[in-house]
Coordinates of C-alpha atoms in Angstrom, one line a residue:
Chain B
M798 CA 2.8 25.9 1.3
K799 CA 0.7 27.5 -1.4
H800 CA -0.5 26.8 -4.9
Q801 CA 1.8 28.3 -7.5
D802 CA 0.3 30.5 -10.1
L803 CA 0.9 28.3 -13.2
S804 CA -1.7 29.8 -15.5
P805 CA -0.3 30.8 -18.8
G806 CA 1.1 34.3 -18.7
D807 CA 3.0 36.7 -20.8
A808 CA 6.1 34.6 -20.7
H809 CA 4.3 31.6 -22.0
E810 CA 2.7 33.7 -24.7
A811 CA 6.0 35.0 -25.8
R812 CA 7.3 31.4 -26.0
R813 CA 4.1 30.5 -27.9
N814 CA 4.9 33.0 -30.4
A815 CA 8.4 31.8 -30.7
F816 CA 7.3 28.2 -31.3
D817 CA 9.0 27.0 -34.5
A818 CA 6.9 24.2 -35.8
A819 CA 9.2 23.7 -38.8
A820 CA 12.2 23.2 -36.5
A821 CA 10.2 20.7 -34.5
R822 CA 9.4 18.7 -37.6
A823 CA 13.0 18.6 -38.6
R824 CA 14.1 17.4 -35.2
C825 CA 11.5 14.7 -35.2
M826 CA 12.6 13.4 -38.5
R827 CA 16.2 13.4 -37.2
Y828 CA 15.2 11.5 -34.1
R829 CA 13.3 8.8 -36.1
R830 CA 16.4 8.4 -38.3
R831 CA 18.7 8.1 -35.4
I832 CA 16.4 5.4 -33.8
L833 CA 16.4 3.5 -37.1
D834 CA 20.2 3.6 -37.1
I835 CA 20.4 2.2 -33.6
S836 CA 18.0 -0.6 -34.7
Q837 CA 20.8 -1.9 -36.8
Q838 CA 23.2 -2.2 -33.9
V839 CA 20.9 -4.2 -31.6
T840 CA 17.6 -5.8 -32.1
A841 CA 16.2 -5.2 -28.6
L842 CA 14.3 -2.0 -29.1
H843 CA 10.8 -0.7 -29.5
V844 CA 10.7 1.3 -32.6
A845 CA 7.0 1.8 -33.3
P846 CA 6.1 2.8 -29.7
A847 CA 8.8 5.5 -29.9
F848 CA 7.6 6.7 -33.3
S849 CA 4.1 7.2 -32.1
C850 CA 5.2 9.6 -29.3
T851 CA 8.1 11.3 -31.1
E852 CA 6.3 14.7 -31.6
I853 CA 5.0 14.6 -28.0
V854 CA 8.4 13.9 -26.4
D855 CA 10.2 16.4 -28.6
L856 CA 7.7 19.1 -27.7
I857 CA 8.0 18.5 -24.0
Y858 CA 11.8 18.6 -24.0
N859 CA 12.4 21.3 -26.6
E860 CA 9.4 23.6 -26.1
L861 CA 7.7 23.1 -22.8
M862 CA 10.4 22.3 -20.3
R863 CA 12.5 25.2 -19.0
W864 CA 16.3 24.9 -19.3
P865 CA 17.8 27.9 -17.4
E866 CA 21.1 26.0 -17.4
A867 CA 22.2 23.5 -19.9
G868 CA 21.1 20.1 -18.9
Q869 CA 19.3 21.4 -15.8
S870 CA 15.6 21.9 -15.6
P871 CA 13.2 22.7 -12.7
D872 CA 10.7 20.7 -14.6
V873 CA 10.5 16.9 -14.8
F874 CA 9.9 14.6 -17.7
L875 CA 8.7 11.1 -16.8
M876 CA 8.3 8.4 -19.5
S877 CA 5.7 6.2 -18.0
K878 CA 5.5 4.1 -21.1
G879 CA 9.1 3.0 -20.7
H880 CA 9.1 1.1 -23.9
G881 CA 9.0 4.5 -25.7
C882 CA 12.3 5.5 -24.3
M883 CA 14.3 5.4 -27.6
V884 CA 13.0 8.8 -28.5
Q885 CA 13.9 10.0 -25.0
Y886 CA 17.4 8.7 -25.4
V887 CA 18.1 10.3 -28.7
I888 CA 16.8 13.6 -27.5
L889 CA 18.9 13.4 -24.4
E890 CA 21.8 12.6 -26.6
E891 CA 21.2 15.7 -28.8
M892 CA 20.9 17.8 -25.6
G893 CA 24.3 16.5 -24.4
I894 CA 22.8 14.9 -21.3
L895 CA 23.6 11.5 -22.7
E896 CA 26.8 10.8 -24.6
R897 CA 27.0 9.3 -28.1
S898 CA 28.8 6.4 -26.5
D899 CA 25.8 5.8 -24.3
L900 CA 23.7 5.2 -27.4
D901 CA 26.4 3.2 -29.1
D902 CA 26.4 0.9 -26.1
Y903 CA 22.6 0.7 -25.9
C904 CA 21.6 -2.8 -24.5
K905 CA 25.2 -4.0 -24.6
P906 CA 27.4 -5.3 -21.8
G907 CA 29.0 -2.3 -20.1
G908 CA 26.4 0.1 -21.4
R909 CA 24.0 2.0 -19.1
L910 CA 21.0 2.3 -21.4
G911 CA 18.5 -0.6 -21.6
A912 CA 15.2 -1.1 -23.4
H913 CA 13.4 0.7 -20.5
P914 CA 14.6 3.8 -18.7
D915 CA 16.5 3.4 -15.5
F916 CA 16.5 5.9 -12.6
G917 CA 20.1 7.1 -12.0
V918 CA 21.0 7.4 -15.6
P919 CA 21.4 11.1 -16.5
G920 CA 18.1 12.6 -17.6
I921 CA 16.0 9.7 -16.4
A922 CA 13.5 10.7 -13.7
A923 CA 12.2 7.2 -12.8
S924 CA 12.6 3.6 -13.7
T925 CA 9.7 2.5 -15.8
G926 CA 8.9 -0.4 -18.0
S927 CA 6.3 -2.1 -15.9
L928 CA 3.2 -0.2 -17.0
G929 CA 0.9 1.7 -14.6
H930 CA 3.6 3.2 -12.4
G931 CA 4.2 6.6 -13.9
M932 CA 0.9 8.2 -12.8
G933 CA 1.6 7.5 -9.1
I934 CA 5.2 8.6 -9.2
A935 CA 4.3 11.7 -11.2
T936 CA 1.6 12.6 -8.7
G937 CA 4.0 12.3 -5.8
M938 CA 6.5 14.4 -7.7
A939 CA 4.0 17.1 -8.5
Y940 CA 2.8 17.1 -4.9
A941 CA 6.4 17.5 -3.7
E942 CA 7.0 20.5 -6.0
R943 CA 4.0 22.2 -4.5
A944 CA 4.7 21.2 -0.9
Q945 CA 8.2 22.7 -1.2
A946 CA 6.8 25.9 -2.8
R947 CA 8.6 25.2 -6.1
D948 CA 7.2 25.9 -9.5
G949 CA 8.4 22.7 -11.2
L950 CA 6.0 21.2 -13.8
V951 CA 5.8 17.4 -14.2
Y952 CA 5.3 16.2 -17.7
L953 CA 4.1 12.6 -18.0
V954 CA 3.8 10.4 -21.1
L955 CA 1.5 7.4 -20.8
S956 CA 0.7 4.7 -23.2
D957 CA -3.0 4.0 -23.9
G958 CA -2.5 0.4 -22.8
E959 CA -1.4 1.5 -19.4
C960 CA -4.6 3.3 -19.0
Q961 CA -6.0 -0.2 -18.5
E962 CA -4.1 -0.5 -15.3
G963 CA -6.1 0.3 -12.2
S964 CA -3.1 2.0 -10.7
T965 CA -3.2 4.7 -13.4
W966 CA -6.7 5.6 -12.2
E967 CA -5.8 5.5 -8.5
G968 CA -3.2 8.1 -9.4
A969 CA -5.4 10.1 -11.7
M970 CA -8.1 10.3 -9.0
M971 CA -5.5 11.4 -6.3
A972 CA -3.9 14.0 -8.6
A973 CA -7.3 15.5 -9.1
N974 CA -8.2 15.3 -5.4
L975 CA -5.0 17.3 -4.7
K976 CA -5.7 19.7 -7.6
L977 CA -2.2 19.2 -9.0
E978 CA -2.3 21.7 -11.8
N979 CA 1.5 21.3 -12.2
L980 CA 0.9 17.8 -13.6
I981 CA 0.5 17.6 -17.3
A982 CA 0.0 14.1 -18.8
F983 CA 0.0 13.0 -22.5
V984 CA -1.6 9.8 -23.5
D985 CA 0.0 8.3 -26.6
L986 CA -3.3 7.0 -28.0
N987 CA -2.0 4.9 -30.8
D988 CA -4.9 2.4 -30.2
F989 CA -2.6 -0.6 -30.0
S990 CA -1.6 -2.5 -27.0
G991 CA 0.9 -5.3 -27.4
L992 CA -1.6 -7.8 -28.7
E993 CA -4.3 -5.9 -30.6
R994 CA -6.2 -2.8 -31.4
M995 CA -7.7 -1.3 -28.2
S996 CA -10.8 -0.2 -30.0
E997 CA -11.5 -3.8 -31.2
G998 CA -10.4 -5.8 -28.3
H999 CA -11.5 -3.4 -25.6
P1000 CA -14.1 -1.1 -27.0
A1001 CA -15.2 0.1 -23.6
F1002 CA -11.7 1.6 -23.2
H1003 CA -13.0 4.5 -25.3
P1004 CA -13.8 7.3 -24.9
L1005 CA -10.7 8.1 -22.9
L1006 CA -10.8 11.9 -22.6
E1007 CA -14.2 11.8 -20.9
K1008 CA -12.9 9.2 -18.4
F1009 CA -10.1 11.7 -17.4
Q1010 CA -12.6 14.5 -17.2
A1011 CA -14.9 12.4 -15.0
F1012 CA -11.9 11.8 -12.7
G1013 CA -11.5 15.6 -12.3
W1014 CA -9.0 16.4 -14.9
E1015 CA -9.0 19.1 -17.5
G1016 CA -8.1 17.8 -20.9
V1017 CA -8.2 17.9 -24.7
K1018 CA -7.9 15.5 -27.6
V1019 CA -5.5 16.4 -30.3
N1020 CA -3.6 14.9 -33.2
G1021 CA -0.5 13.7 -31.4
H1022 CA 1.7 14.2 -34.4
D1023 CA 0.7 17.9 -34.8
A1024 CA 3.2 19.6 -32.5
D1025 CA 1.7 23.0 -33.1
A1026 CA -1.7 21.8 -31.9
I1027 CA -0.4 20.0 -28.9
E1028 CA 1.7 23.0 -27.9
A1029 CA -1.3 25.4 -28.2
A1030 CA -3.5 23.0 -26.2
V1031 CA -1.0 22.9 -23.3
R1032 CA -0.5 26.6 -23.3
A1033 CA -4.3 27.2 -23.3
R1034 CA -5.1 25.1 -20.2
S1035 CA -7.1 26.8 -17.5
G1036 CA -5.2 25.5 -14.4
G1037 CA -6.6 24.4 -11.1
K1038 CA -6.6 20.8 -12.2
P1039 CA -4.2 18.3 -13.6
F1040 CA -4.2 18.4 -17.4
V1041 CA -4.3 15.6 -19.9
V1042 CA -3.6 15.7 -23.7
V1043 CA -5.2 12.7 -25.2
S1044 CA -3.0 12.5 -28.2
E1045 CA -4.3 10.5 -31.2
T1046 CA -1.2 8.9 -32.8
V1047 CA -0.1 6.2 -35.2
K1048 CA 2.0 3.4 -33.9
G1049 CA 5.1 3.3 -36.1
K1050 CA 4.3 6.7 -37.6
G1051 CA 6.4 7.5 -40.6
V1052 CA 7.3 4.0 -41.8
S1053 CA 4.5 2.5 -43.9
Y1054 CA 5.1 -1.1 -43.1
M1055 CA 5.2 -0.4 -39.3
E1056 CA 2.1 1.7 -39.1
H1057 CA -0.7 -0.1 -37.2
V1058 CA 1.2 -3.4 -37.4
P1059 CA 1.5 -5.0 -33.9
I1060 CA 4.8 -6.9 -34.5
W1061 CA 6.7 -3.6 -34.8
H1062 CA 6.0 -3.0 -31.1
Y1063 CA 9.3 -4.8 -30.4
R1064 CA 10.8 -5.9 -33.8
A1065 CA 13.9 -4.3 -35.3
P1066 CA 14.0 -3.9 -39.1
S1067 CA 16.2 -6.0 -41.3
P1068 CA 18.9 -4.3 -43.3
E1069 CA 16.5 -4.1 -46.3
E1070 CA 13.6 -2.9 -44.2
Y1071 CA 16.0 -0.3 -42.6
I1072 CA 16.8 1.1 -46.1
Q1073 CA 13.2 1.3 -47.0
A1074 CA 12.3 3.0 -43.7
C1075 CA 15.0 5.6 -44.2
E1076 CA 13.8 6.4 -47.7
E1077 CA 10.3 6.8 -46.5
L1078 CA 11.0 9.2 -43.6
V1079 CA 9.7 12.7 -44.2
E1080 CA 8.9 15.6 -42.0
I1081 CA 5.5 15.0 -40.4
S1082 CA 3.1 17.8 -39.8
G1083 CA 0.1 15.9 -38.4
Chain F
M837 CA 4.2 0.6 19.5
R838 CA 1.8 2.4 17.3
N839 CA 1.3 5.2 19.7
K840 CA 5.0 5.5 20.4
F841 CA 5.6 5.7 16.6
A842 CA 2.9 8.4 16.4
D843 CA 4.5 10.4 19.3
V844 CA 8.0 10.3 17.8
F845 CA 6.8 11.0 14.3
Y846 CA 4.9 14.1 15.5
E847 CA 8.0 15.3 17.4
L848 CA 10.3 14.7 14.4
G849 CA 7.9 16.1 11.9
A850 CA 7.4 19.3 13.8
S851 CA 11.0 20.2 13.2
D852 CA 11.6 18.6 9.8
P853 CA 9.4 20.1 7.1
K854 CA 10.4 17.3 4.7
L855 CA 8.8 14.5 6.8
C856 CA 5.4 13.5 5.4
I857 CA 3.0 10.6 6.1
V858 CA 0.9 9.0 3.4
V859 CA -1.8 6.7 4.7
A860 CA -4.4 4.6 2.9
D861 CA -7.7 5.2 4.7
I862 CA -6.4 4.2 8.1
S863 CA -7.5 6.1 11.2
P864 CA -4.6 8.2 12.4
A865 CA -3.7 7.1 15.9
G866 CA -2.7 9.3 18.7
S867 CA -0.3 12.0 17.8
I868 CA -0.6 11.3 14.1
A869 CA -4.1 12.9 14.4
K870 CA -2.4 15.9 15.9
F871 CA 0.2 15.9 13.1
R872 CA -2.6 15.9 10.6
T873 CA -4.3 18.9 12.2
E874 CA -1.2 20.9 12.5
F875 CA 0.5 20.0 9.3
P876 CA -2.3 19.1 6.9
D877 CA -0.1 19.4 3.8
R878 CA 2.2 16.7 5.1
F879 CA -0.6 14.2 6.0
I880 CA -1.9 12.7 2.8
N881 CA -4.7 10.1 2.7
T882 CA -4.9 8.3 -0.6
G883 CA -8.1 6.5 0.4
V884 CA -8.5 2.8 -0.2
A885 CA -5.7 2.9 -2.8
E886 CA -2.4 1.4 -1.7
Q887 CA -0.7 1.4 -5.1
I888 CA -0.9 5.2 -5.3
M889 CA 0.2 5.4 -1.6
I890 CA 3.5 3.7 -2.5
G891 CA 3.8 5.4 -5.9
M892 CA 3.3 8.8 -4.5
C893 CA 5.9 8.2 -1.8
A894 CA 8.4 7.3 -4.5
G895 CA 7.8 10.5 -6.4
M896 CA 7.8 12.6 -3.3
A897 CA 11.2 11.1 -2.2
Q898 CA 12.6 11.7 -5.7
R899 CA 11.7 15.3 -5.4
G900 CA 13.2 15.9 -2.0
L901 CA 10.6 14.9 0.6
R902 CA 10.9 12.1 3.2
P903 CA 7.7 10.2 3.1
F904 CA 6.4 7.4 5.4
A905 CA 3.7 5.1 4.0
Y906 CA 1.5 3.9 6.7
T907 CA -1.3 1.3 6.9
I908 CA -2.1 -2.2 8.2
A909 CA 0.8 -4.5 7.4
T910 CA -0.9 -6.6 4.8
F911 CA -1.9 -3.6 2.8
T912 CA 1.5 -2.0 2.8
L913 CA 3.2 -4.9 1.0
Y914 CA 0.7 -7.4 -0.6
R915 CA -1.7 -5.2 -2.6
P916 CA 1.0 -2.8 -3.9
F917 CA 3.8 -5.3 -4.1
E918 CA 5.2 -4.3 -7.5
F919 CA 5.1 -0.7 -6.5
V920 CA 7.1 -1.5 -3.4
R921 CA 9.5 -3.5 -5.5
D922 CA 9.9 -1.3 -8.6
D923 CA 9.2 2.2 -7.3
L924 CA 10.9 2.1 -3.9
C925 CA 13.4 -0.8 -3.9
Y926 CA 14.5 -0.8 -7.5
Q927 CA 15.0 2.9 -7.4
N928 CA 16.4 2.6 -3.9
L929 CA 14.5 5.5 -2.3
P930 CA 14.6 6.3 1.4
V931 CA 10.9 5.7 2.0
T932 CA 9.7 4.0 5.2
I933 CA 6.8 1.6 4.9
V934 CA 5.2 1.3 8.3
G935 CA 3.2 -1.9 8.6
I936 CA 1.0 -1.9 11.6
G937 CA 0.2 -5.3 13.1
G938 CA 2.5 -7.7 11.3
G939 CA 1.9 -11.4 11.9
V940 CA -1.5 -12.3 13.3
T941 CA -2.0 -9.1 15.4
Y942 CA -5.4 -8.5 13.8
S943 CA -6.6 -11.7 15.3
T944 CA -10.3 -11.2 14.9
L945 CA -10.3 -9.9 11.3
G946 CA -9.4 -13.2 9.5
G947 CA -6.7 -14.2 7.2
T948 CA -7.1 -11.2 4.8
H949 CA -5.6 -9.1 7.6
H950 CA -2.8 -11.4 8.7
A951 CA 0.6 -10.5 7.5
Q952 CA 2.1 -13.8 8.4
E953 CA 4.6 -13.9 5.5
D954 CA 5.6 -10.2 5.4
I955 CA 9.1 -10.8 6.7
A956 CA 9.8 -13.3 3.9
I957 CA 8.3 -11.0 1.2
A958 CA 10.0 -7.8 2.4
T959 CA 13.4 -9.4 3.0
A960 CA 13.4 -11.0 -0.5
I961 CA 13.5 -7.6 -2.3
P962 CA 17.0 -6.2 -3.0
N963 CA 17.7 -2.9 -1.2
M964 CA 14.9 -3.3 1.3
S965 CA 15.8 -3.1 5.0
V966 CA 13.5 -4.8 7.4
I967 CA 13.0 -3.7 11.0
A968 CA 10.7 -5.3 13.6
P969 CA 11.2 -3.7 17.1
C970 CA 10.5 -5.8 20.1
D971 CA 8.9 -3.1 22.3
P972 CA 7.8 0.6 22.2
A973 CA 11.3 1.8 23.2
E974 CA 12.8 0.1 20.2
A975 CA 10.0 1.4 18.0
E976 CA 11.0 4.9 19.0
A977 CA 14.7 4.3 18.2
A978 CA 13.9 2.7 14.9
T979 CA 11.5 5.5 13.9
R980 CA 14.2 8.1 14.7
W981 CA 16.7 6.2 12.5
C982 CA 14.2 5.8 9.7
A983 CA 13.5 9.6 9.7
T984 CA 17.1 10.5 8.8
Q985 CA 18.6 7.4 7.1
T986 CA 19.8 7.6 3.5
R987 CA 20.3 3.9 2.9
G988 CA 17.1 3.2 1.0
P989 CA 13.6 1.7 1.6
V990 CA 12.7 0.3 5.0
Y991 CA 9.8 -2.0 6.0
L992 CA 9.1 -1.1 9.6
R993 CA 6.9 -3.7 11.2
L994 CA 5.2 -2.5 14.3
G995 CA 2.9 -4.0 16.8
K996 CA -0.5 -2.5 17.3
A997 CA -0.8 -1.7 21.0
G998 CA -0.1 -2.8 24.5
E999 CA 3.4 -4.3 24.1
P1000 CA 5.3 -4.1 27.3
V1001 CA 8.7 -2.4 27.5
L1002 CA 11.3 -5.2 27.6
T1003 CA 14.5 -3.3 26.9
D1004 CA 14.8 -0.9 29.8
G1005 CA 17.6 -2.7 31.4
A1006 CA 19.3 -3.7 28.2
P1007 CA 23.1 -3.3 28.4
E1008 CA 23.4 -1.9 24.9
P1009 CA 21.5 0.6 22.8
W1010 CA 19.4 -0.1 19.7
E1011 CA 21.6 0.1 16.7
F1012 CA 20.4 -0.6 13.1
G1013 CA 21.7 -3.8 11.7
K1014 CA 23.0 -5.1 15.0
L1015 CA 21.6 -7.7 17.4
R1016 CA 20.7 -6.3 20.7
H1017 CA 21.3 -8.1 23.9
I1018 CA 18.5 -7.5 26.4
S1019 CA 20.3 -9.7 28.9
R1020 CA 23.6 -11.7 28.6
G1021 CA 24.2 -15.3 29.6
S1022 CA 26.2 -18.3 28.5
D1023 CA 24.1 -21.5 28.4
V1024 CA 21.0 -20.6 26.3
C1025 CA 20.3 -17.8 24.0
V1026 CA 16.7 -16.9 23.1
L1027 CA 16.5 -14.9 19.8
T1028 CA 13.4 -13.0 19.0
Y1029 CA 11.9 -9.8 17.5
G1030 CA 8.5 -8.1 17.3
P1031 CA 5.7 -8.2 19.9
V1032 CA 6.2 -11.9 20.4
A1033 CA 9.4 -10.9 22.3
K1034 CA 7.4 -10.9 25.5
M1035 CA 6.8 -14.7 25.0
A1036 CA 10.4 -15.2 24.3
A1037 CA 11.3 -13.3 27.5
D1038 CA 9.0 -15.6 29.4
V1039 CA 10.8 -18.7 27.8
A1040 CA 14.1 -17.2 28.9
E1041 CA 12.7 -16.8 32.4
R1042 CA 11.8 -20.5 32.6
Y1043 CA 15.3 -21.4 31.6
R1044 CA 16.6 -19.2 34.4
A1045 CA 14.2 -20.8 36.8
Q1046 CA 16.0 -24.1 35.9
G1047 CA 19.3 -22.5 36.8
K1048 CA 20.5 -21.8 33.3
S1049 CA 22.5 -18.7 32.3
V1050 CA 20.4 -17.1 29.6
S1051 CA 20.8 -14.5 26.9
L1052 CA 17.8 -12.7 25.6
V1053 CA 18.6 -11.1 22.2
C1054 CA 16.5 -9.0 20.0
A1055 CA 17.1 -9.4 16.3
H1056 CA 15.1 -6.3 15.5
T1057 CA 16.8 -5.8 12.1
L1058 CA 15.9 -8.8 9.9
K1059 CA 17.7 -7.2 7.0
P1060 CA 20.5 -6.6 6.8
L1061 CA 20.8 -9.4 9.4
D1062 CA 23.7 -9.2 11.9
E1063 CA 25.2 -12.4 10.6
S1064 CA 28.5 -12.1 12.6
G1065 CA 26.5 -11.4 15.7
I1066 CA 24.4 -14.5 15.2
V1067 CA 27.5 -16.6 14.6
E1068 CA 28.9 -15.3 17.8
V1069 CA 25.7 -16.2 19.6
L1070 CA 25.8 -19.7 18.0
K1071 CA 29.4 -20.2 19.1
S1072 CA 29.0 -18.9 22.6
H1073 CA 25.9 -20.8 23.8
D1074 CA 25.0 -24.5 24.1
Q1075 CA 21.5 -23.9 22.9
V1076 CA 19.8 -21.3 20.8
V1077 CA 16.0 -20.9 20.7
V1078 CA 14.3 -18.7 18.1
V1079 CA 10.8 -17.4 18.8
E1080 CA 9.2 -15.3 16.1
E1081 CA 5.8 -14.4 14.7
T1082 CA 6.2 -15.1 11.0
S1083 CA 5.9 -18.0 8.5
P1084 CA 8.8 -20.5 8.4
Y1085 CA 10.0 -19.4 4.9
A1086 CA 12.8 -16.9 5.0
S1087 CA 12.3 -16.7 8.8
L1088 CA 15.0 -15.8 11.3
G1089 CA 15.0 -19.4 12.4
S1090 CA 15.8 -20.6 8.9
R1091 CA 18.6 -18.0 8.6
V1092 CA 20.0 -19.0 12.0
K1093 CA 20.2 -22.6 10.8
Q1094 CA 21.9 -21.6 7.6
L1095 CA 24.5 -19.6 9.4
A1096 CA 25.0 -22.4 11.9
W1097 CA 25.8 -24.8 9.1
D1098 CA 28.2 -22.4 7.4
A1099 CA 29.9 -21.6 10.8
Q1100 CA 30.0 -25.3 11.8
A1101 CA 28.3 -24.4 15.0
T1102 CA 27.5 -27.4 17.3
C1103 CA 24.9 -25.9 19.6
R1104 CA 21.3 -27.2 19.7
I1105 CA 18.8 -25.0 17.8
D1106 CA 15.1 -24.9 18.4
T1107 CA 12.8 -22.7 16.3
F1108 CA 9.3 -21.6 16.8
C1109 CA 7.2 -19.6 14.4
L1110 CA 3.8 -19.4 12.7
Q1111 CA 2.6 -22.3 10.7
D1112 CA 2.8 -22.3 6.9
E1113 CA -1.0 -22.4 6.9
F1114 CA -4.1 -20.2 6.8
I1115 CA -5.7 -20.9 10.1
H1116 CA -9.4 -20.1 10.2
H1117 CA -9.5 -19.1 13.9
Y1118 CA -10.7 -16.1 15.7
G1119 CA -9.8 -14.8 19.2
D1120 CA -7.4 -12.4 20.8
H1121 CA -3.8 -12.1 19.6
A1122 CA -2.5 -14.7 22.1
E1123 CA -5.2 -17.1 21.1
L1124 CA -4.2 -16.8 17.4
L1125 CA -0.6 -17.3 18.3
A1126 CA -1.5 -20.4 20.3
A1127 CA -3.5 -21.7 17.3
H1128 CA -0.2 -21.5 15.4
G1129 CA 1.7 -23.3 18.2
L1130 CA 3.2 -20.1 19.7
E1131 CA 2.2 -20.4 23.3
L1132 CA 4.4 -20.4 26.4
D1133 CA 3.5 -23.8 27.8
A1134 CA 3.5 -25.4 24.3
I1135 CA 7.0 -24.1 23.6
S1136 CA 8.1 -25.0 27.2
A1137 CA 6.9 -28.5 26.7
K1138 CA 9.0 -28.9 23.5
L1139 CA 12.0 -27.5 25.3
N1140 CA 11.5 -29.7 28.4
L1141 CA 10.9 -26.7 30.6
M1142 CA 7.7 -27.9 32.2

């Protein structure tokens, strides 16, 4: 077993140059619209938590993960904040890994997609929904890649709320102990847990990046809706440690009445609210 | 049992590069220490952190490794319960959780170290298999099975040390999910599992001394339980005695009584297990068991064997 050389190289640089931020913006607008459409089929979905991490998840799937064969990647995407899965579903649909009928049957009898991702469904790496599980699983996955001399990268999306779980920090410490440079985590720092603003209810939660750094991680803080900045940060990592992108985001990003309003953690828009949301959607550049 | 597990794990791990052991700050006993030295990348110590021990095992299994999680029984299930349930059982991953010293084995360490309800907790989770060998030979057979099975998660409850070999003369081999007759008779059947099997064997011997024809049966697989095997035992004996080291809830004794009702069995059934109680008592393992009422003479008195 040996550590893989995962430091950014020529191939990465070539990809970096090829990064099409405009295309990413267009995709993200499309994904938000598709999620709004699904919200009119069934009310059991988390719109705002998906909108805060849309740019992050799009970037991982469409720019960072490698797809040598359609639908097959040596890398792993793990949505630890399971309640953000709507954006994962619509991306997997666009990639052809999920069928349109899967999304049509979302949360319906006979369907295979629920409000949290389920292991065994195509494209879903782990069952999440209970917060604080993703870091441990991702650490095991990244370790397994190295132990079997494979170069798979594990991309993990965490909510800020689940960084209150002690298990997240057990995993973070272990990932750093093991020097898992093939683990890249993104914290969707929208500053809202289910009940309240993190910075008001739990001021000691901040600063977050420094906590990861103190646990032995390399990391940066970026605007989580600026795909270009996130992409550049990931490509510029030094290696030798797990890497975290603390991504400052807006919960409900793109729909004025959802932004920073806790009820949209789980509420679906009414028909009138849906029309307003669709009218408001624009391409977001940060 | 612990040393036998270590010997077998070392042997299997030496030839299977996917076998890994993830421990949470527990001293590697016997051959596990050798395994750690020879295969350092496949021995992982998460420290005093049981949630990541289980979570890592899940991720490792999902990416092609075959991990065993290993620590004192209480800390394998209780601290990381939701990780066992969601990461291993809900995802149905072939990870073996090795719980050392189930029941009240850690008799001087107090109630924080007693896994007296572990069988109930582990058997309650869908997809989980639960195995509690009755002697080192069964521990070896069970470990070999766990190392290659594809069924899903397993809770392997092992004794700590010093358990005698009881199954040398058994007429049938260890088989996952099947009762194992250690001896066959027709009047009384003593059903048991785990290190307390020695006490059950002594109970069987007292029946024999009274001229009874006695079966001694190891129910090493608590889940899936060999229900048809138990019904057969219930129908073919006049009396069934269950001796086990676990709390009464979801115990083998309670399952035997359920099956007896459903099968309309008419035999007498006596069950002996730990009390549903935290007993503030210190001593050796036998003394802790006795404090719970699990003691040869006490059981014999209730069975009119004195």
